[in-house]
mmCIF file with all atom_site columns, C-alpha atoms in Angstrom:
data_model
loop_
_atom_site.group_PDB
_atom_site.id
_atom_site.type_symbol
_atom_site.label_atom_id
_atom_site.label_alt_id
_atom_site.label_comp_id
_atom_site.label_asym_id
_atom_site.label_entity_id
_atom_site.label_seq_id
_atom_site.pdbx_PDB_ins_code
_atom_site.Cartn_x
_atom_site.Cartn_y
_atom_site.Cartn_z
_atom_site.occupancy
_atom_site.B_iso_or_equiv
_atom_site.pdbx_formal_charge
_atom_site.auth_seq_id
_atom_site.auth_comp_id
_atom_site.auth_asym_id
_atom_site.auth_atom_id
_atom_site.pdbx_PDB_model_num
ATOM 1   C CA . MET A 1 1   ? -0.028  -0.123 -0.266 1.00 0.00 ? 141 MET A CA 1
ATOM 2   C CA . THR A 1 2   ? 1.613   3.447  -0.948 1.00 0.00 ? 142 THR A CA 1
ATOM 3   C CA . SER A 1 3   ? 1.692   6.429  1.305  1.00 0.00 ? 143 SER A CA 1
ATOM 4   C CA . HIS A 1 4   ? -1.294  8.040  -0.113 1.00 0.00 ? 144 HIS A CA 1
ATOM 5   C CA . ALA A 1 5   ? -3.464  5.258  -0.179 1.00 0.00 ? 145 ALA A CA 1
ATOM 6   C CA . SER A 1 6   ? -2.894  4.471  3.548  1.00 0.00 ? 146 SER A CA 1
ATOM 7   C CA . ASP A 1 7   ? -3.773  7.864  4.722  1.00 0.00 ? 147 ASP A CA 1
ATOM 8   C CA . VAL A 1 8   ? -6.654  8.490  2.503  1.00 0.00 ? 148 VAL A CA 1
ATOM 9   C CA . LEU A 1 9   ? -9.024  9.486  5.644  1.00 0.00 ? 149 LEU A CA 1
ATOM 10  C CA . SER A 1 10  ? -6.461  11.034 7.610  1.00 0.00 ? 150 SER A CA 1
ATOM 11  C CA . GLY A 1 11  ? -7.192  14.562 6.472  1.00 0.00 ? 151 GLY A CA 1
ATOM 12  C CA . ALA A 1 12  ? -10.851 13.905 6.317  1.00 0.00 ? 152 ALA A CA 1
ATOM 13  C CA . ARG A 1 13  ? -13.353 15.625 8.653  1.00 0.00 ? 153 ARG A CA 1
ATOM 14  C CA . VAL A 1 14  ? -15.291 12.847 11.319 1.00 0.00 ? 154 VAL A CA 1
ATOM 15  C CA . ALA A 1 15  ? -18.895 13.598 11.928 1.00 0.00 ? 155 ALA A CA 1
ATOM 16  C CA . THR A 1 16  ? -20.835 11.577 14.314 1.00 0.00 ? 156 THR A CA 1
ATOM 17  C CA . ARG A 1 17  ? -24.349 10.167 13.455 1.00 0.00 ? 157 ARG A CA 1
ATOM 18  C CA . LEU A 1 18  ? -26.529 9.398  16.557 1.00 0.00 ? 158 LEU A CA 1
ATOM 19  C CA . PRO A 1 19  ? -29.838 7.557  15.766 1.00 0.00 ? 159 PRO A CA 1
ATOM 20  C CA . ALA A 1 20  ? -33.157 9.027  17.183 1.00 0.00 ? 160 ALA A CA 1
ATOM 21  C CA . ARG A 1 21  ? -36.481 6.817  17.136 1.00 0.00 ? 161 ARG A CA 1
ATOM 22  C CA . ASP A 1 22  ? -38.327 10.273 17.862 1.00 0.00 ? 162 ASP A CA 1
ATOM 23  C CA . LEU A 1 23  ? -36.361 13.191 16.110 1.00 0.00 ? 163 LEU A CA 1
ATOM 24  C CA . ASP A 1 24  ? -38.807 15.910 17.596 1.00 0.00 ? 164 ASP A CA 1
ATOM 25  C CA . ARG A 1 25  ? -38.097 14.464 21.080 1.00 0.00 ? 165 ARG A CA 1
ATOM 26  C CA . ALA A 1 26  ? -34.258 14.640 20.492 1.00 0.00 ? 166 ALA A CA 1
ATOM 27  C CA . ARG A 1 27  ? -34.292 18.104 19.378 1.00 0.00 ? 167 ARG A CA 1
ATOM 28  C CA . ARG A 1 28  ? -36.037 19.187 22.607 1.00 0.00 ? 168 ARG A CA 1
ATOM 29  C CA . PHE A 1 29  ? -33.371 17.193 24.604 1.00 0.00 ? 169 PHE A CA 1
ATOM 30  C CA . TYR A 1 30  ? -30.772 18.772 22.870 1.00 0.00 ? 170 TYR A CA 1
ATOM 31  C CA . ALA A 1 31  ? -31.831 22.208 23.085 1.00 0.00 ? 171 ALA A CA 1
ATOM 32  C CA . GLU A 1 32  ? -33.544 22.100 26.639 1.00 0.00 ? 172 GLU A CA 1
ATOM 33  C CA . LYS A 1 33  ? -30.707 19.678 28.504 1.00 0.00 ? 173 LYS A CA 1
ATOM 34  C CA . LEU A 1 34  ? -27.809 20.583 26.449 1.00 0.00 ? 174 LEU A CA 1
ATOM 35  C CA . GLY A 1 35  ? -28.380 24.091 25.001 1.00 0.00 ? 175 GLY A CA 1
ATOM 36  C CA . LEU A 1 36  ? -27.664 22.868 21.251 1.00 0.00 ? 176 LEU A CA 1
ATOM 37  C CA . ARG A 1 37  ? -29.490 24.165 18.564 1.00 0.00 ? 177 ARG A CA 1
ATOM 38  C CA . PRO A 1 38  ? -29.249 22.650 14.915 1.00 0.00 ? 178 PRO A CA 1
ATOM 39  C CA . VAL A 1 39  ? -27.363 24.570 12.495 1.00 0.00 ? 179 VAL A CA 1
ATOM 40  C CA . ASP A 1 40  ? -29.155 22.908 9.371  1.00 0.00 ? 180 ASP A CA 1
ATOM 41  C CA . GLU A 1 41  ? -31.904 20.449 9.115  1.00 0.00 ? 181 GLU A CA 1
ATOM 42  C CA . ARG A 1 42  ? -33.235 18.249 6.769  1.00 0.00 ? 182 ARG A CA 1
ATOM 43  C CA . PRO A 1 43  ? -36.405 16.226 6.724  1.00 0.00 ? 183 PRO A CA 1
ATOM 44  C CA . GLY A 1 44  ? -35.241 13.307 9.096  1.00 0.00 ? 184 GLY A CA 1
ATOM 45  C CA . GLY A 1 45  ? -31.963 14.734 10.547 1.00 0.00 ? 185 GLY A CA 1
ATOM 46  C CA . LEU A 1 46  ? -30.449 17.723 12.682 1.00 0.00 ? 186 LEU A CA 1
ATOM 47  C CA . LEU A 1 47  ? -27.031 19.027 12.222 1.00 0.00 ? 187 LEU A CA 1
ATOM 48  C CA . TYR A 1 48  ? -25.510 20.437 15.094 1.00 0.00 ? 188 TYR A CA 1
ATOM 49  C CA . ARG A 1 49  ? -22.103 22.121 15.166 1.00 0.00 ? 189 ARG A CA 1
ATOM 50  C CA . CYS A 1 50  ? -19.650 22.318 18.524 1.00 0.00 ? 190 CYS A CA 1
ATOM 51  C CA . ALA A 1 51  ? -16.476 24.133 18.068 1.00 0.00 ? 191 ALA A CA 1
ATOM 52  C CA . GLY A 1 52  ? -16.402 23.480 14.260 1.00 0.00 ? 192 GLY A CA 1
ATOM 53  C CA . VAL A 1 53  ? -17.023 19.828 14.569 1.00 0.00 ? 193 VAL A CA 1
ATOM 54  C CA . ASP A 1 54  ? -20.491 18.334 13.229 1.00 0.00 ? 194 ASP A CA 1
ATOM 55  C CA . PHE A 1 55  ? -22.627 15.663 14.432 1.00 0.00 ? 195 PHE A CA 1
ATOM 56  C CA . VAL A 1 56  ? -26.034 14.760 13.300 1.00 0.00 ? 196 VAL A CA 1
ATOM 57  C CA . VAL A 1 57  ? -29.220 13.336 14.995 1.00 0.00 ? 197 VAL A CA 1
ATOM 58  C CA . PHE A 1 58  ? -31.171 11.353 12.313 1.00 0.00 ? 198 PHE A CA 1
ATOM 59  C CA . ARG A 1 59  ? -34.485 9.467  12.307 1.00 0.00 ? 199 ARG A CA 1
ATOM 60  C CA . SER A 1 60  ? -34.169 5.684  12.574 1.00 0.00 ? 200 SER A CA 1
ATOM 61  C CA . THR A 1 61  ? -36.241 2.940  13.256 1.00 0.00 ? 201 THR A CA 1
ATOM 62  C CA . GLY A 1 62  ? -33.158 1.454  14.760 1.00 0.00 ? 202 GLY A CA 1
ATOM 63  C CA . ALA A 1 63  ? -31.892 2.085  18.108 1.00 0.00 ? 203 ALA A CA 1
ATOM 64  C CA . SER A 1 64  ? -28.306 2.052  19.322 1.00 0.00 ? 204 SER A CA 1
ATOM 65  C CA . PRO A 1 65  ? -27.651 -0.404 22.178 1.00 0.00 ? 205 PRO A CA 1
ATOM 66  C CA . GLY A 1 66  ? -26.124 2.306  24.830 1.00 0.00 ? 206 GLY A CA 1
ATOM 67  C CA . THR A 1 67  ? -23.433 0.198  25.711 1.00 0.00 ? 207 THR A CA 1
ATOM 68  C CA . PHE A 1 68  ? -20.557 2.194  24.690 1.00 0.00 ? 208 PHE A CA 1
ATOM 69  C CA . THR A 1 69  ? -19.923 5.978  24.416 1.00 0.00 ? 209 THR A CA 1
ATOM 70  C CA . GLN A 1 70  ? -21.221 7.271  21.283 1.00 0.00 ? 210 GLN A CA 1
ATOM 71  C CA . MET A 1 71  ? -19.725 10.714 21.306 1.00 0.00 ? 211 MET A CA 1
ATOM 72  C CA . ALA A 1 72  ? -18.024 12.526 23.667 1.00 0.00 ? 212 ALA A CA 1
ATOM 73  C CA . PHE A 1 73  ? -17.703 16.464 24.367 1.00 0.00 ? 213 PHE A CA 1
ATOM 74  C CA . GLU A 1 74  ? -13.812 17.342 25.573 1.00 0.00 ? 214 GLU A CA 1
ATOM 75  C CA . VAL A 1 75  ? -14.552 20.194 28.216 1.00 0.00 ? 215 VAL A CA 1
ATOM 76  C CA . ASP A 1 76  ? -11.937 22.594 30.389 1.00 0.00 ? 216 ASP A CA 1
ATOM 77  C CA . ASP A 1 77  ? -14.101 22.014 33.821 1.00 0.00 ? 217 ASP A CA 1
ATOM 78  C CA . ILE A 1 78  ? -15.800 19.102 33.967 1.00 0.00 ? 218 ILE A CA 1
ATOM 79  C CA . GLU A 1 79  ? -17.299 19.724 37.276 1.00 0.00 ? 219 GLU A CA 1
ATOM 80  C CA . ALA A 1 80  ? -18.910 22.863 36.138 1.00 0.00 ? 220 ALA A CA 1
ATOM 81  C CA . ALA A 1 81  ? -20.039 20.980 33.117 1.00 0.00 ? 221 ALA A CA 1
ATOM 82  C CA . VAL A 1 82  ? -21.827 18.405 35.198 1.00 0.00 ? 222 VAL A CA 1
ATOM 83  C CA . THR A 1 83  ? -23.427 20.612 37.881 1.00 0.00 ? 223 THR A CA 1
ATOM 84  C CA . GLU A 1 84  ? -24.944 22.876 34.798 1.00 0.00 ? 224 GLU A CA 1
ATOM 85  C CA . LEU A 1 85  ? -26.410 19.574 33.142 1.00 0.00 ? 225 LEU A CA 1
ATOM 86  C CA . ARG A 1 86  ? -27.613 18.014 35.994 1.00 0.00 ? 226 ARG A CA 1
ATOM 87  C CA . ARG A 1 87  ? -29.330 21.472 36.747 1.00 0.00 ? 227 ARG A CA 1
ATOM 88  C CA . ARG A 1 88  ? -31.298 21.107 33.417 1.00 0.00 ? 228 ARG A CA 1
ATOM 89  C CA . GLY A 1 89  ? -32.439 17.658 34.359 1.00 0.00 ? 229 GLY A CA 1
ATOM 90  C CA . VAL A 1 90  ? -29.362 15.477 32.774 1.00 0.00 ? 230 VAL A CA 1
ATOM 91  C CA . VAL A 1 91  ? -28.923 12.289 34.785 1.00 0.00 ? 231 VAL A CA 1
ATOM 92  C CA . PHE A 1 92  ? -25.427 10.948 34.948 1.00 0.00 ? 232 PHE A CA 1
ATOM 93  C CA . GLU A 1 93  ? -24.581 7.172  34.944 1.00 0.00 ? 233 GLU A CA 1
ATOM 94  C CA . GLU A 1 94  ? -22.952 5.719  38.290 1.00 0.00 ? 234 GLU A CA 1
ATOM 95  C CA . VAL A 1 95  ? -19.859 3.447  36.763 1.00 0.00 ? 235 VAL A CA 1
ATOM 96  C CA . ASP A 1 96  ? -18.186 0.766  38.993 1.00 0.00 ? 236 ASP A CA 1
ATOM 97  C CA . VAL A 1 97  ? -16.251 -1.713 37.108 1.00 0.00 ? 237 VAL A CA 1
ATOM 98  C CA . PRO A 1 98  ? -12.630 -2.747 37.703 1.00 0.00 ? 238 PRO A CA 1
ATOM 99  C CA . GLY A 1 99  ? -10.470 -0.300 37.035 1.00 0.00 ? 239 GLY A CA 1
ATOM 100 C CA . MET A 1 100 ? -12.949 2.743  36.884 1.00 0.00 ? 240 MET A CA 1
ATOM 101 C CA . ARG A 1 101 ? -15.409 4.054  39.264 1.00 0.00 ? 241 ARG A CA 1
ATOM 102 C CA . THR A 1 102 ? -17.364 7.333  39.179 1.00 0.00 ? 242 THR A CA 1
ATOM 103 C CA . ARG A 1 103 ? -17.654 9.414  42.365 1.00 0.00 ? 243 ARG A CA 1
ATOM 104 C CA . ASP A 1 104 ? -20.328 11.891 41.780 1.00 0.00 ? 244 ASP A CA 1
ATOM 105 C CA . GLY A 1 105 ? -20.991 10.873 38.483 1.00 0.00 ? 245 GLY A CA 1
ATOM 106 C CA . ILE A 1 106 ? -17.168 11.691 37.488 1.00 0.00 ? 246 ILE A CA 1
ATOM 107 C CA . ALA A 1 107 ? -14.500 8.965  37.024 1.00 0.00 ? 247 ALA A CA 1
ATOM 108 C CA . GLU A 1 108 ? -10.723 9.373  36.872 1.00 0.00 ? 248 GLU A CA 1
ATOM 109 C CA . ILE A 1 109 ? -9.066  7.192  34.026 1.00 0.00 ? 249 ILE A CA 1
ATOM 110 C CA . GLU A 1 110 ? -5.428  7.092  34.304 1.00 0.00 ? 250 GLU A CA 1
ATOM 111 C CA . GLY A 1 111 ? -3.275  6.765  31.072 1.00 0.00 ? 251 GLY A CA 1
ATOM 112 C CA . ASN A 1 112 ? -5.994  8.026  28.551 1.00 0.00 ? 252 ASN A CA 1
ATOM 113 C CA . TYR A 1 113 ? -4.389  10.340 26.166 1.00 0.00 ? 253 TYR A CA 1
ATOM 114 C CA . PRO A 1 114 ? -0.578  10.567 26.409 1.00 0.00 ? 254 PRO A CA 1
ATOM 115 C CA . SER A 1 115 ? -0.619  11.854 22.779 1.00 0.00 ? 255 SER A CA 1
ATOM 116 C CA . LYS A 1 116 ? -2.521  14.616 24.006 1.00 0.00 ? 256 LYS A CA 1
ATOM 117 C CA . GLY A 1 117 ? 0.236   15.428 26.650 1.00 0.00 ? 257 GLY A CA 1
ATOM 118 C CA . ALA A 1 118 ? -2.176  14.055 29.438 1.00 0.00 ? 258 ALA A CA 1
ATOM 119 C CA . ARG A 1 119 ? -1.813  11.457 32.284 1.00 0.00 ? 259 ARG A CA 1
ATOM 120 C CA . GLY A 1 120 ? -5.382  10.543 32.187 1.00 0.00 ? 260 GLY A CA 1
ATOM 121 C CA . GLU A 1 121 ? -8.747  12.218 31.650 1.00 0.00 ? 261 GLU A CA 1
ATOM 122 C CA . ARG A 1 122 ? -11.800 12.545 33.886 1.00 0.00 ? 262 ARG A CA 1
ATOM 123 C CA . GLY A 1 123 ? -15.063 11.454 32.460 1.00 0.00 ? 263 GLY A CA 1
ATOM 124 C CA . ALA A 1 124 ? -18.638 11.545 33.215 1.00 0.00 ? 264 ALA A CA 1
ATOM 125 C CA . TRP A 1 125 ? -21.544 9.730  31.001 1.00 0.00 ? 265 TRP A CA 1
ATOM 126 C CA . PHE A 1 126 ? -25.389 10.315 30.458 1.00 0.00 ? 266 PHE A CA 1
ATOM 127 C CA . ARG A 1 127 ? -27.890 9.357  27.913 1.00 0.00 ? 267 ARG A CA 1
ATOM 128 C CA . ASP A 1 128 ? -29.815 11.376 25.520 1.00 0.00 ? 268 ASP A CA 1
ATOM 129 C CA . SER A 1 129 ? -33.337 11.173 25.177 1.00 0.00 ? 269 SER A CA 1
ATOM 130 C CA . GLU A 1 130 ? -33.103 8.153  22.476 1.00 0.00 ? 270 GLU A CA 1
ATOM 131 C CA . GLY A 1 131 ? -30.835 5.829  24.579 1.00 0.00 ? 271 GLY A CA 1
ATOM 132 C CA . ASN A 1 132 ? -27.292 7.250  23.028 1.00 0.00 ? 272 ASN A CA 1
ATOM 133 C CA . LEU A 1 133 ? -24.564 7.171  25.590 1.00 0.00 ? 273 LEU A CA 1
ATOM 134 C CA . LEU A 1 134 ? -23.034 10.502 25.591 1.00 0.00 ? 274 LEU A CA 1
ATOM 135 C CA . GLY A 1 135 ? -19.790 11.265 27.465 1.00 0.00 ? 275 GLY A CA 1
ATOM 136 C CA . ILE A 1 136 ? -18.300 14.343 28.799 1.00 0.00 ? 276 ILE A CA 1
ATOM 137 C CA . GLY A 1 137 ? -14.043 14.350 29.530 1.00 0.00 ? 277 GLY A CA 1
ATOM 138 C CA . GLU A 1 138 ? -11.517 16.753 30.429 1.00 0.00 ? 278 GLU A CA 1
ATOM 139 C CA . LEU A 1 139 ? -7.903  16.032 30.184 1.00 0.00 ? 279 LEU A CA 1
ATOM 140 C CA . ILE A 1 140 ? -5.680  15.490 33.248 1.00 0.00 ? 280 ILE A CA 1
ATOM 141 C CA . LEU A 1 141 ? -2.163  17.223 32.446 1.00 0.00 ? 281 LEU A CA 1
#
């Protein structure tokens, strides 16, 4: 494989796609709970943009199993973000598995993202109105 062929996606923009069985319910959740408004929409899909990165919530008859983080927001102050989102009614997951345990909804994960100059990450997870598992992360520098 040539160098060009192997890096065909390295310059591509990544856009997350999240399924929603009820697009109107999802729109309300993202607006009321997360404070996000679509920057564009089409029948069956809502396009959101955060710090220049896009994600789409689309109407689907299927659903995510919600057993893994599908999308995460990187923030500078996870306590402030969790506090504000809880004030808006977001419910955070409690996790207690070997090597990771949340305390007041936030876990410390050692060893994540050394390539970003971090020694780890602090993370919190919640579900949107459609059962998609979303995360919030703050690098531990």
